[in-house]
mmCIF file of C-alpha atoms and ligand atoms in Angstrom:
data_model
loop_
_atom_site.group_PDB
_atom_site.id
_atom_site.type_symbol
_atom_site.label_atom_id
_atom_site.label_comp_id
_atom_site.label_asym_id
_atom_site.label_seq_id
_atom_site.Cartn_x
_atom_site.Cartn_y
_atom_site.Cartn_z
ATOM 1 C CA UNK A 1 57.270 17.422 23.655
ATOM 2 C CA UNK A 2 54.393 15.117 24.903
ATOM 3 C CA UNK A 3 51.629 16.484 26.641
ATOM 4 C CA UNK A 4 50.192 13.878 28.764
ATOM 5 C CA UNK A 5 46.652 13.336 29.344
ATOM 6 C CA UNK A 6 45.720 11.405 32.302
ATOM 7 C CA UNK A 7 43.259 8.709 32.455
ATOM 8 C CA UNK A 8 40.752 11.152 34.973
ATOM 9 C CA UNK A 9 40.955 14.184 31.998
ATOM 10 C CA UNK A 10 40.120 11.395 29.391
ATOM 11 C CA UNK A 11 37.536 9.984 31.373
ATOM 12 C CA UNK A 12 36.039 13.817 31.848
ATOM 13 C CA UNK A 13 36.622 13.849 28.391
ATOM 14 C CA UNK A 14 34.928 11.204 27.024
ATOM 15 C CA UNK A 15 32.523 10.245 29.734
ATOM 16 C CA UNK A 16 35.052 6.431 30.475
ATOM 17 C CA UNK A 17 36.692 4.138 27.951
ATOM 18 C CA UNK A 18 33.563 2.466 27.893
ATOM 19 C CA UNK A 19 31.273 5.090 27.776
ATOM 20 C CA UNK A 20 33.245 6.343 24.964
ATOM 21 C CA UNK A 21 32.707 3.444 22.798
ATOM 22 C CA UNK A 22 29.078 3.963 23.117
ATOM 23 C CA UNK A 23 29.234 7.464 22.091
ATOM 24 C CA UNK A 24 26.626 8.266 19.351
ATOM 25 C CA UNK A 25 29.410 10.642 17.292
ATOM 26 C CA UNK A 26 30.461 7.068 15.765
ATOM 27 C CA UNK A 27 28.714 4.418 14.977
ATOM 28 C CA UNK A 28 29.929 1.332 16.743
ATOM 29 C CA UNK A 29 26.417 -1.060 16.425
ATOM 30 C CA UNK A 30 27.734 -4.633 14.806
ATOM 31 C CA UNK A 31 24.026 -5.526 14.033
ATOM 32 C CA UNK A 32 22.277 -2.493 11.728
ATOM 33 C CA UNK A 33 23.727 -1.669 8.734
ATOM 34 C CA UNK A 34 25.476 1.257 8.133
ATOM 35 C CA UNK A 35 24.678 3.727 5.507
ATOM 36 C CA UNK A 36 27.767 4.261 3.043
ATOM 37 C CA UNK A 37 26.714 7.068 -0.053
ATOM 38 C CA UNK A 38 28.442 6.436 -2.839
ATOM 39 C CA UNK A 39 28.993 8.268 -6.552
ATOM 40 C CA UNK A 40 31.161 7.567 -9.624
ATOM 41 C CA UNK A 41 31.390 10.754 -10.275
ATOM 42 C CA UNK A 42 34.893 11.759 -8.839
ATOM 43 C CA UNK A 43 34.858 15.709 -8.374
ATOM 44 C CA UNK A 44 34.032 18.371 -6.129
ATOM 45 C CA UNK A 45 30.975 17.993 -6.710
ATOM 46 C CA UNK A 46 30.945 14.565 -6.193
ATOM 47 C CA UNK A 47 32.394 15.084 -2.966
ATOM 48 C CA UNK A 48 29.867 17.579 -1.758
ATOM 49 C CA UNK A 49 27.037 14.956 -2.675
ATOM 50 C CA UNK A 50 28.504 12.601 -0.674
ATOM 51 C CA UNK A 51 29.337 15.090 1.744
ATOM 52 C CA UNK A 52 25.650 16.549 1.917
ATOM 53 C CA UNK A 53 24.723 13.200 3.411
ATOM 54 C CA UNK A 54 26.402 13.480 6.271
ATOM 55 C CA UNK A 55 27.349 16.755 7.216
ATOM 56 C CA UNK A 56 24.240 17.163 10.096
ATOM 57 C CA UNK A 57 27.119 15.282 12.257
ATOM 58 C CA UNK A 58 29.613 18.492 11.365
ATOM 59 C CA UNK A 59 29.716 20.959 14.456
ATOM 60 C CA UNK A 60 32.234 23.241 15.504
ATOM 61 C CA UNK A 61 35.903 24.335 14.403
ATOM 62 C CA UNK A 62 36.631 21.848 11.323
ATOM 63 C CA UNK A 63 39.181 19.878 9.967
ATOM 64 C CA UNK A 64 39.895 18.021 6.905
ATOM 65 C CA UNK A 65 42.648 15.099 7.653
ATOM 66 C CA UNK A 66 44.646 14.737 4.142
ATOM 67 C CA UNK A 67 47.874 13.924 2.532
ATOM 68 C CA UNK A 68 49.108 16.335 0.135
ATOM 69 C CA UNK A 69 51.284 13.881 -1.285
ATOM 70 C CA UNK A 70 55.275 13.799 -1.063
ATOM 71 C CA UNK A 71 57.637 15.372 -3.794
ATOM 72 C CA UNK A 72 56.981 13.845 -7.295
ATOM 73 C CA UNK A 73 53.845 11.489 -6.436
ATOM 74 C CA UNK A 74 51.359 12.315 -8.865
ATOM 75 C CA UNK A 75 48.297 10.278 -7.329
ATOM 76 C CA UNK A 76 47.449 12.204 -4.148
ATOM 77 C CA UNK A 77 43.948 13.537 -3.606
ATOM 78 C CA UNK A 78 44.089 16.751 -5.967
ATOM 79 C CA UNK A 79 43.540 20.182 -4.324
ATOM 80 C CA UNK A 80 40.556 21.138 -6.897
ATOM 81 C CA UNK A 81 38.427 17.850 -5.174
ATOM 82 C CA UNK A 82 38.346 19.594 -1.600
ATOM 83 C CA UNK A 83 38.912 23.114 -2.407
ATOM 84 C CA UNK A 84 35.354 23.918 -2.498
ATOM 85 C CA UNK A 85 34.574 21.570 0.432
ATOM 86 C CA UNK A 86 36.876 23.711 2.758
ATOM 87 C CA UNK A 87 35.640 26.592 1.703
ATOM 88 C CA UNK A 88 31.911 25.442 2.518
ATOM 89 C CA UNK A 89 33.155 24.631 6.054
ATOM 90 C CA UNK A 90 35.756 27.286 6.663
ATOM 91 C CA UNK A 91 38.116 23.843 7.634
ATOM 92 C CA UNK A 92 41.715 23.551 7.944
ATOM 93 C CA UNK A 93 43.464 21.407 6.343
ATOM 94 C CA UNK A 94 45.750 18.937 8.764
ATOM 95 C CA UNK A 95 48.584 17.018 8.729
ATOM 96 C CA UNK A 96 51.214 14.923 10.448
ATOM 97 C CA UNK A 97 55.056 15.368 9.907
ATOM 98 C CA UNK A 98 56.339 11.836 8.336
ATOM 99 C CA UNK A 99 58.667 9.844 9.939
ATOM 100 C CA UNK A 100 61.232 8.565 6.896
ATOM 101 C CA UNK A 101 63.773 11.078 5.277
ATOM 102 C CA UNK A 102 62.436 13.592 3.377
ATOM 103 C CA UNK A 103 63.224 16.722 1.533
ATOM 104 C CA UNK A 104 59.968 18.497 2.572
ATOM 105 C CA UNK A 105 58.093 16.532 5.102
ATOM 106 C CA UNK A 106 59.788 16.148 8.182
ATOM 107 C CA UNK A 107 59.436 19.811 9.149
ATOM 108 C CA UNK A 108 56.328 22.116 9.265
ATOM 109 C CA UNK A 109 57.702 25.170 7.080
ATOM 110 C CA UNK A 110 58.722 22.852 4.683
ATOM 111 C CA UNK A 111 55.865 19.935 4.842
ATOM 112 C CA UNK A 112 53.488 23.607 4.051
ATOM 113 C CA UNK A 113 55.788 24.890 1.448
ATOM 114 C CA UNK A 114 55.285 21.136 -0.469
ATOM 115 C CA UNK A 115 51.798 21.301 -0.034
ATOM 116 C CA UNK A 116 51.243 25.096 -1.234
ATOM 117 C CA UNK A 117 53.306 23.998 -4.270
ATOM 118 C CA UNK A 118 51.182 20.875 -4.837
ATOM 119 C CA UNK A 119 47.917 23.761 -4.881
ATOM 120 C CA UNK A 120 46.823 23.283 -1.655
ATOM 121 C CA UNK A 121 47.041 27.370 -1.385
ATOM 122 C CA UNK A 122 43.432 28.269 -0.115
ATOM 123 C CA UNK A 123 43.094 26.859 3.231
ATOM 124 C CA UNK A 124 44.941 27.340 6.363
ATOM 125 C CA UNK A 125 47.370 24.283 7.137
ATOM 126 C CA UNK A 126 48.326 22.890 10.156
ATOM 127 C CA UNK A 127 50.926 20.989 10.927
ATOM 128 C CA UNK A 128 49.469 19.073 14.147
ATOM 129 C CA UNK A 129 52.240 17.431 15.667
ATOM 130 C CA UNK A 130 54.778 20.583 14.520
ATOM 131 C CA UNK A 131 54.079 21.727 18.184
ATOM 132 C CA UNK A 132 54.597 18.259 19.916
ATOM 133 C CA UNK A 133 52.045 15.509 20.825
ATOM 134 C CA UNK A 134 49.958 14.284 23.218
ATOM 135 C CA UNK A 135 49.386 11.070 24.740
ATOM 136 C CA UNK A 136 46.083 9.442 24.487
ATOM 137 C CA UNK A 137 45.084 6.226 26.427
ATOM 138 C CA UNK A 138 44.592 2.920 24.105
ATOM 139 C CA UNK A 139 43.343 -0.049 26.409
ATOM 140 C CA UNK A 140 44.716 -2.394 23.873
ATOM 141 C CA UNK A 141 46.676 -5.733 22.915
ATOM 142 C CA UNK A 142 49.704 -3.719 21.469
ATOM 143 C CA UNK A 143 49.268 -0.502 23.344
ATOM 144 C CA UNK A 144 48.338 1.145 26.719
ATOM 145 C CA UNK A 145 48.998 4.817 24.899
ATOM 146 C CA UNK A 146 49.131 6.209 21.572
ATOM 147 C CA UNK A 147 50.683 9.124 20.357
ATOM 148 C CA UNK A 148 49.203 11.704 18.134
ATOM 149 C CA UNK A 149 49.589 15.335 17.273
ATOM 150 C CA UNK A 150 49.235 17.886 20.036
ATOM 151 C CA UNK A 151 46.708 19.724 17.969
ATOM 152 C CA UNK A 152 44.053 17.359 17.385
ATOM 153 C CA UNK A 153 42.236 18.770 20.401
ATOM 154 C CA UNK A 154 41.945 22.201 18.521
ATOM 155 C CA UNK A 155 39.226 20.456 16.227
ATOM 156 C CA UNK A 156 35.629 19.811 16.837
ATOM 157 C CA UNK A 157 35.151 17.439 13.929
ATOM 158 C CA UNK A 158 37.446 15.474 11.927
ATOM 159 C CA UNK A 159 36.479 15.064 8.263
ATOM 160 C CA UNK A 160 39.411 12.351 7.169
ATOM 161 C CA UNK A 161 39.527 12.591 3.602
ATOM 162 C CA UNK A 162 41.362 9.356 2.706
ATOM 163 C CA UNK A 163 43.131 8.112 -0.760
ATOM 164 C CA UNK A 164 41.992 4.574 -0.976
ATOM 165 C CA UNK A 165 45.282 3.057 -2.599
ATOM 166 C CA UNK A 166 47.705 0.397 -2.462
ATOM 167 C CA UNK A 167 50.610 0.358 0.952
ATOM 168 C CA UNK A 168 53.112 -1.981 0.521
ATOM 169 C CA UNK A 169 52.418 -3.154 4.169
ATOM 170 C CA UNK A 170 48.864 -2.508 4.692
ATOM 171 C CA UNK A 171 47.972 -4.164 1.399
ATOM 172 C CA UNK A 172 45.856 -1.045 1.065
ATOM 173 C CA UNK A 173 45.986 2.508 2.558
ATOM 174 C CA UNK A 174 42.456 3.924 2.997
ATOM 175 C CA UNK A 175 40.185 5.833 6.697
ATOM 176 C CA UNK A 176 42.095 3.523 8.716
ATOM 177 C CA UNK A 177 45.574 4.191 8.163
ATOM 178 C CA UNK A 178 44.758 8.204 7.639
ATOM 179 C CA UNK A 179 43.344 7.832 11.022
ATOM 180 C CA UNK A 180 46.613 5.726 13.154
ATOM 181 C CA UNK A 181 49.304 6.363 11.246
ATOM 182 C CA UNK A 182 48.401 9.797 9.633
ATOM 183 C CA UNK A 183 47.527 11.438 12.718
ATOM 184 C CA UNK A 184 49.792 9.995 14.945
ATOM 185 C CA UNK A 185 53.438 11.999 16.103
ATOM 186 C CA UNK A 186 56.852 10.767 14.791
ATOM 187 C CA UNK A 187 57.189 8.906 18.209
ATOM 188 C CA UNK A 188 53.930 7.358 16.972
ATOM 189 C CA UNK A 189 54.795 6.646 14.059
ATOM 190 C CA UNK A 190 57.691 4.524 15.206
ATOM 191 C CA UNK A 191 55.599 2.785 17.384
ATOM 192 C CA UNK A 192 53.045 1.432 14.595
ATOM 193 C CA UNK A 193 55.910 0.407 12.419
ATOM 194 C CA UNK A 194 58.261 -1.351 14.708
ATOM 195 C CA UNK A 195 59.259 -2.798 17.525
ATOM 196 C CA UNK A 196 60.983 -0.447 17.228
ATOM 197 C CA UNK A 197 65.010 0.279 16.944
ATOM 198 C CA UNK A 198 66.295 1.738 13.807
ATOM 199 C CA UNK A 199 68.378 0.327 11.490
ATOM 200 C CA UNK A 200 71.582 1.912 10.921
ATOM 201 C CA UNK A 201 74.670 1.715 8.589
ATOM 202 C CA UNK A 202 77.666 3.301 10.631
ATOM 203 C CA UNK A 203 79.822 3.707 7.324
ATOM 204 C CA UNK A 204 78.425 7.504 6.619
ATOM 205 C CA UNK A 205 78.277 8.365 9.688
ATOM 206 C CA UNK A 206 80.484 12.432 9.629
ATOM 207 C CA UNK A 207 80.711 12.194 13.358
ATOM 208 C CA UNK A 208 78.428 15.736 14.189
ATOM 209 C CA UNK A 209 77.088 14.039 17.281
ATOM 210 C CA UNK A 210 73.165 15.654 16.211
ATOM 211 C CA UNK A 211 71.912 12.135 16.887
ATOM 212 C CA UNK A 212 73.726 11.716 20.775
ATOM 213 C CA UNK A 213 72.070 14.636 21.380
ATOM 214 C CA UNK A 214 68.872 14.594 20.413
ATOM 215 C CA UNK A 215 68.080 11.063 21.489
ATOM 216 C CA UNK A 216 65.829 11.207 24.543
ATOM 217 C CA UNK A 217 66.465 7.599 25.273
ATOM 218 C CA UNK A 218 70.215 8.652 25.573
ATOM 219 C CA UNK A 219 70.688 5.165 23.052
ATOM 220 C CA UNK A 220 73.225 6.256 20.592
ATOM 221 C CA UNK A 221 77.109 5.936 20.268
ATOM 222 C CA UNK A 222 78.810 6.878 17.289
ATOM 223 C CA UNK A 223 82.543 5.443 17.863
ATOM 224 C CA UNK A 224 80.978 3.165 16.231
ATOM 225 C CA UNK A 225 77.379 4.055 15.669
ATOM 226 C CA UNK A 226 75.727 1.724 17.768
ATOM 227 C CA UNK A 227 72.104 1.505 19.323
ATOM 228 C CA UNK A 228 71.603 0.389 22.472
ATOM 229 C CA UNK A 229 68.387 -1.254 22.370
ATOM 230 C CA UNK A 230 67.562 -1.606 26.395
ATOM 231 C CA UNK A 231 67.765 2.236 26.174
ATOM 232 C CA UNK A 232 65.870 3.369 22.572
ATOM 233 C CA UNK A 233 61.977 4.404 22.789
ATOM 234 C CA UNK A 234 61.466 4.259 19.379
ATOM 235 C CA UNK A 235 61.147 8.034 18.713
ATOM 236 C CA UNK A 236 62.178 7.777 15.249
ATOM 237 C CA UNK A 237 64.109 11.297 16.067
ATOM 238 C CA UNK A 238 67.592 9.837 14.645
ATOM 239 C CA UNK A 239 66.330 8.971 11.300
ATOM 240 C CA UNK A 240 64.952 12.675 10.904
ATOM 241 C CA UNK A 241 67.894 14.556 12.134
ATOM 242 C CA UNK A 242 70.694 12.554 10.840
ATOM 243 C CA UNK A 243 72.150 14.412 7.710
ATOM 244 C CA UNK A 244 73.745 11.666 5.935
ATOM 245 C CA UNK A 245 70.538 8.994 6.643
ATOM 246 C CA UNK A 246 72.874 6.715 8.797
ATOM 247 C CA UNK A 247 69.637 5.556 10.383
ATOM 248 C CA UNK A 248 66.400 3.950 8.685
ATOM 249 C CA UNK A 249 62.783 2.582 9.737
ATOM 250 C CA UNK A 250 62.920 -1.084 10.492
ATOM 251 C CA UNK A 251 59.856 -1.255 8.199
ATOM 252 C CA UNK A 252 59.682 -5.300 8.115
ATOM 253 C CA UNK A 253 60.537 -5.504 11.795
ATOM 254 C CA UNK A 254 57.121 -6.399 12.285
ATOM 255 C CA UNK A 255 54.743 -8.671 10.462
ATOM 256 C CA UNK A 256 51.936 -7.148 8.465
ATOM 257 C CA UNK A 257 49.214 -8.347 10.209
ATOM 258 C CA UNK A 258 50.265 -7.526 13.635
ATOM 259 C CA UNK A 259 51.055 -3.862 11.646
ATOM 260 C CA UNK A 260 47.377 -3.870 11.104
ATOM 261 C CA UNK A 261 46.369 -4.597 14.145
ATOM 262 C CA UNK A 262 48.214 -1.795 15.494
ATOM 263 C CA UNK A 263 47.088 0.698 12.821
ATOM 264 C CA UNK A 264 43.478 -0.487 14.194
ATOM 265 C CA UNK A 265 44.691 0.120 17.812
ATOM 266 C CA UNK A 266 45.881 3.386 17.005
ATOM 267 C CA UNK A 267 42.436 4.298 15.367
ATOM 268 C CA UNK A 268 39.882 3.666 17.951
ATOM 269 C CA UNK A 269 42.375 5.699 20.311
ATOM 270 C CA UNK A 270 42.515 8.526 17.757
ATOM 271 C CA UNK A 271 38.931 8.286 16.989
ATOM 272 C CA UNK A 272 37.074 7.463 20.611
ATOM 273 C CA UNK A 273 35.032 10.970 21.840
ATOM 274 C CA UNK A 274 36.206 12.628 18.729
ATOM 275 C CA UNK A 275 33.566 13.839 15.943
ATOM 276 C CA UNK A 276 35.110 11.755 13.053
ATOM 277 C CA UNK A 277 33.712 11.770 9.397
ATOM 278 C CA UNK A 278 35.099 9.778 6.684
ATOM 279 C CA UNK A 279 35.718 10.175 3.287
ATOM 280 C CA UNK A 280 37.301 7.651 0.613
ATOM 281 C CA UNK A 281 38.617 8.507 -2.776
ATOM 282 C CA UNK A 282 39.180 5.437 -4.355
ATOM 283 C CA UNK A 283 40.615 7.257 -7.827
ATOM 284 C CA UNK A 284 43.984 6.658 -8.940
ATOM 285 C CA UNK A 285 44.411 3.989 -7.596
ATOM 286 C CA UNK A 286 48.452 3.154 -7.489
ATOM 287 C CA UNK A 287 49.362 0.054 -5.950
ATOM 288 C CA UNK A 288 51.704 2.113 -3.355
ATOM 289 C CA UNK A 289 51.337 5.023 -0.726
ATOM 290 C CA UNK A 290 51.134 8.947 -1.195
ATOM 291 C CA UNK A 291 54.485 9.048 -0.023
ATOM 292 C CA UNK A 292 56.183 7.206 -2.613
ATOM 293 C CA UNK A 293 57.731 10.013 -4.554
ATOM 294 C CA UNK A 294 57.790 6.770 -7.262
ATOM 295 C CA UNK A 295 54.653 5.505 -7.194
ATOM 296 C CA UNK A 296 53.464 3.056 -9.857
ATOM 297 C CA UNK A 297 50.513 4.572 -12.148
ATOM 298 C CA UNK A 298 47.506 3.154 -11.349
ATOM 299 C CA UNK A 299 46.674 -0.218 -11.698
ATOM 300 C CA UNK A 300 43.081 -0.020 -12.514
ATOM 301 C CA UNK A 301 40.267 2.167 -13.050
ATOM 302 C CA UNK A 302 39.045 4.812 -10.990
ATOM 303 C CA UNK A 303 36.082 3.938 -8.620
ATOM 304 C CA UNK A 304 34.357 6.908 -6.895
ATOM 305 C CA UNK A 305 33.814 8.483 -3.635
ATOM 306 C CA UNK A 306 32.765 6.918 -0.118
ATOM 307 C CA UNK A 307 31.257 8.817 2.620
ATOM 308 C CA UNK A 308 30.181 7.920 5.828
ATOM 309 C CA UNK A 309 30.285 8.280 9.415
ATOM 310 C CA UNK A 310 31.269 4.306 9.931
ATOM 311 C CA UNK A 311 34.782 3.767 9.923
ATOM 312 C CA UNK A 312 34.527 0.397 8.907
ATOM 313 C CA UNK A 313 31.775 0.165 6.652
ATOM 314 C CA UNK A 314 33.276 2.946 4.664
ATOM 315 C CA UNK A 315 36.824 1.169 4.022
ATOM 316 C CA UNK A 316 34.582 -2.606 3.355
ATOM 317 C CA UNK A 317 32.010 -0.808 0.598
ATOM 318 C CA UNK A 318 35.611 0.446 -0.432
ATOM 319 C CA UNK A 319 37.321 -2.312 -0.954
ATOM 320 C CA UNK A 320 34.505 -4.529 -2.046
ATOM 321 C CA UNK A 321 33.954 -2.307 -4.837
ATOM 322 C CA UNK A 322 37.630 -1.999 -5.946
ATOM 323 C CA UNK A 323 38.019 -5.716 -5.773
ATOM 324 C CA UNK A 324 34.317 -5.444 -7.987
ATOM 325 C CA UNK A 325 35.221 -3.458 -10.314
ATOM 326 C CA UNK A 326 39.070 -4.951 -10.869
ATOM 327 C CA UNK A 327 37.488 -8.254 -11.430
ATOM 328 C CA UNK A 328 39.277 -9.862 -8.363
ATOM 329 C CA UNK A 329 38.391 -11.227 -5.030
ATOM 330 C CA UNK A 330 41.620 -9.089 -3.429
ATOM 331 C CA UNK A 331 42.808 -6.441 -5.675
ATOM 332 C CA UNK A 332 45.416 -5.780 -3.122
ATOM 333 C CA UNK A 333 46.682 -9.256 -2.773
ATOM 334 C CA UNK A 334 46.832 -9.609 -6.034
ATOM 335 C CA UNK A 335 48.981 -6.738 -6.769
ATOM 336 C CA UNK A 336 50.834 -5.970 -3.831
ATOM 337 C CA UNK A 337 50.934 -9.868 -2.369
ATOM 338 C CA UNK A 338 49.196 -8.344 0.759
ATOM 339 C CA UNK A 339 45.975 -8.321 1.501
ATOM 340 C CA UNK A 340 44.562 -5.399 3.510
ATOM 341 C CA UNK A 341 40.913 -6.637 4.165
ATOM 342 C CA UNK A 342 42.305 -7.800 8.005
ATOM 343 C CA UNK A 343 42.529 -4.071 8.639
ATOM 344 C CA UNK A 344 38.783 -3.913 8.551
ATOM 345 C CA UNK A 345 38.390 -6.975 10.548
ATOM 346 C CA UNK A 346 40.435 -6.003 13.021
ATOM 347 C CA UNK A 347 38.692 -2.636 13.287
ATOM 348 C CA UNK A 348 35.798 -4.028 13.773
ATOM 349 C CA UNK A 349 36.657 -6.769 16.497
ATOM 350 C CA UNK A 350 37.743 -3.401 18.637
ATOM 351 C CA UNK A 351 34.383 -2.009 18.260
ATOM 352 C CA UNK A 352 35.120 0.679 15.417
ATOM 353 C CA UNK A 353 32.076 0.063 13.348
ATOM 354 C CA UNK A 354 29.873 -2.285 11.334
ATOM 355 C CA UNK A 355 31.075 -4.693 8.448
ATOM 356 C CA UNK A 356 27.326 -4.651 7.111
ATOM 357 C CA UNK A 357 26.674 -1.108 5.225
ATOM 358 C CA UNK A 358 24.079 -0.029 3.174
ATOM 359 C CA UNK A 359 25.347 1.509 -0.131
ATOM 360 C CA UNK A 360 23.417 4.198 -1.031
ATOM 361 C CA UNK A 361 24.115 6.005 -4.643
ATOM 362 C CA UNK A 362 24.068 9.302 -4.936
ATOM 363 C CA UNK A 363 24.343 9.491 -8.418
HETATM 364 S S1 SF4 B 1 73.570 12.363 13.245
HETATM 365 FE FE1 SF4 B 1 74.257 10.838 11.737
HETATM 366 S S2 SF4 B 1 76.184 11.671 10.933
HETATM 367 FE FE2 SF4 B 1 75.751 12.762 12.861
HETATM 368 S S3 SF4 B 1 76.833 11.567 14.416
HETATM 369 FE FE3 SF4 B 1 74.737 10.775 14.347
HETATM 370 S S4 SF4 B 1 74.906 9.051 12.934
HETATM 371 FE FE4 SF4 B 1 76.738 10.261 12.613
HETATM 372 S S1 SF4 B 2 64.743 6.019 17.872
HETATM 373 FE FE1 SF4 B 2 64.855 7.696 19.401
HETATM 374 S S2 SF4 B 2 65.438 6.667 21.294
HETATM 375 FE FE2 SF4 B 2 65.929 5.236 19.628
HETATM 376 S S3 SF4 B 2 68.048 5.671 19.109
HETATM 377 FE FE3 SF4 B 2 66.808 6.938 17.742
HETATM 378 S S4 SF4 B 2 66.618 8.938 18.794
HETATM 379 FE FE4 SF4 B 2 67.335 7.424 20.311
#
């Protein structure tokens, strides 16, 4: 169910689009470097350090943005980094429901049984779009409205704690992508990765009509399966509730860069009048995404932890340093033939943040 906010509450909100660009809560100065702290040492305390630096910006009811990684990935962000960190803040931990197939993280019951078995067992967890979404103007080249998870307005401050890893279409999937894609709802989601019908195979289709009638764009026909495009929104609801996967994300509908130019869009929407902190833990560092129950191990070493409260100096004194340290000029174009540095370019042509940072090491 979408909850619509209208341009007047957003405005009361955020004091106008404009306005809201200039808000202090993120830094959105192109001239000034921002400050990025930095350590090698890849722990929880590590993370406090880092942490320590900017946590004046911290007010109110807390959460910590995360993946807890799908069923048989072994490179997510490990519960024993953060544990101590939510503790500190009394956070909840937060998450989106995905949009592919999946045993465990489609649903909320199931998407928090995963994560309790993958340790993430001493927080509360919430589920944000479990309850439906909202709809948040987006002033933008791809979008007039974005869709996120109806409980992002229960949070005062946003502390996205981002694996910085490979994506098979982002070239890399750090802040950025946590931000668009990992807070937005399964509508959303379909949004940022197509344009935006499904692709189906009719041949195991069992005929239990869940699809006709769940499909709020009334699209589908199964006699054959068949998808009228005029009619489809681009929910993504068929490829969740089919049972025998008849219908699949058109994930190469759309060409990476306009892909990251939409995960961009999506961020300043998510992020404008919203306290938003970010975090990068660029360890483990497989060349695909947390939700790749097959990821690849690692490609190269571990690198350390990024805070600040700069969007896109936090994911450019990322990536420079992985690209440093792996000897290359794109470490992601290199091993994923994508490169993912026009995120950050395109994040900061909307205002998101500074390219210049200042990295400061905590030690
Ligand atoms: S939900 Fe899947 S199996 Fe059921 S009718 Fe639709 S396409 Fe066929
Ligand atoms: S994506 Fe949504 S609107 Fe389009 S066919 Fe599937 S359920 Fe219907």
């Amino acid at each position: 169910m979408t909850k619509k906010i209208t341009r007047r509450e957003f405005i009361a909100a955020t004091g106008s689009f404009a306005v809201a660009m200039a808000l202090p809560r993120i830094t959105f100065g192109k001239d000034a470097a921002s400050e990025v702290f930095y350590t090698g040492d890849i722990s929880s305390e590590g993370i406090l350090r880092v942490f320590d630096r900017i946590k004046d910006r911290v007010s109110g009811k807390v959460a910590i943005k995360m993946h807890f990684g799908e069923e048989g990935n072994k490179y997510y962000i490990k519960p024993e980094l953060v544990k101590e960190l939510a503790r500190k803040l009394d956070a909840t931990l937060i998450e989106t429901n995905v949009l592919y197939v999946s045993k465990w993280r489609n649903e909320k019951d199931t998407h928090i049984q995963l994560a309790r078995k993958h340790g993430f067992d001493f927080a509360p967890i919430d589920i944000i779009d479990a309850e439906g979404e909202i709809e948040i103007p987006a002033e933008g080249k791809h979008y007039q409205k974005v869709y996120a998870g109806a409980n992002i307005n229960e949070y005062d401050t946003i502390i996205y704690l981002s694996h910085f890893k490979g994506h098979g279409m982002a070239g890399f999937g750090g802040a950025i992508k946590n931000v668009s894609m990992g807070m937005a709802s399964v509508h959303g989601k379909m949004a940022l990765h197509a344009s935006a019908v499904p692709n189906y195979d009719g041949s195991k289709c069992i005929r239990c009509e869940m699809c006709v009638g769940n499909c709020p764009g009334e699209a589908i026909t199964i006699r054959p399966v068949k998808i009228d495009p005029e009619k489809c929104i681009g929910c993504g609801s068929c490829i969740s509730i089919c049972p025998t996967q008849v219908f699949d994300v058109p994930w190469r509908s759309t060409s990476q860069n306009i892909f990251m130019e939409r995960l961009a869009e999506y961020a300043r929407a998510v992020c404008y009048g919203r306290n938003s902190l970010f975090i990068n833990v660029a360890a483990d560092i497989s060349r695909d995404c947390d939700c790749a129950g097959w990821a690849r191990k690692p490609f190269m070493e571990d690198v350390g932890v990024f805070a600040s409260t700069d969007l896109v100096a936090v994911e450019k004194a990322s990536l420079d340093l992985v690209n440093k340290t792996y000897g290359v000029d794109d470490a992601f174009l290199k091993v994923n033939s994508v490169s993912g540095a026009p995120q950050i370019d395109f994040a900061h042509s909307l205002g998101l943040g500074n390219m210049k940072y200042k990295l400061i090491d905590t030690g």
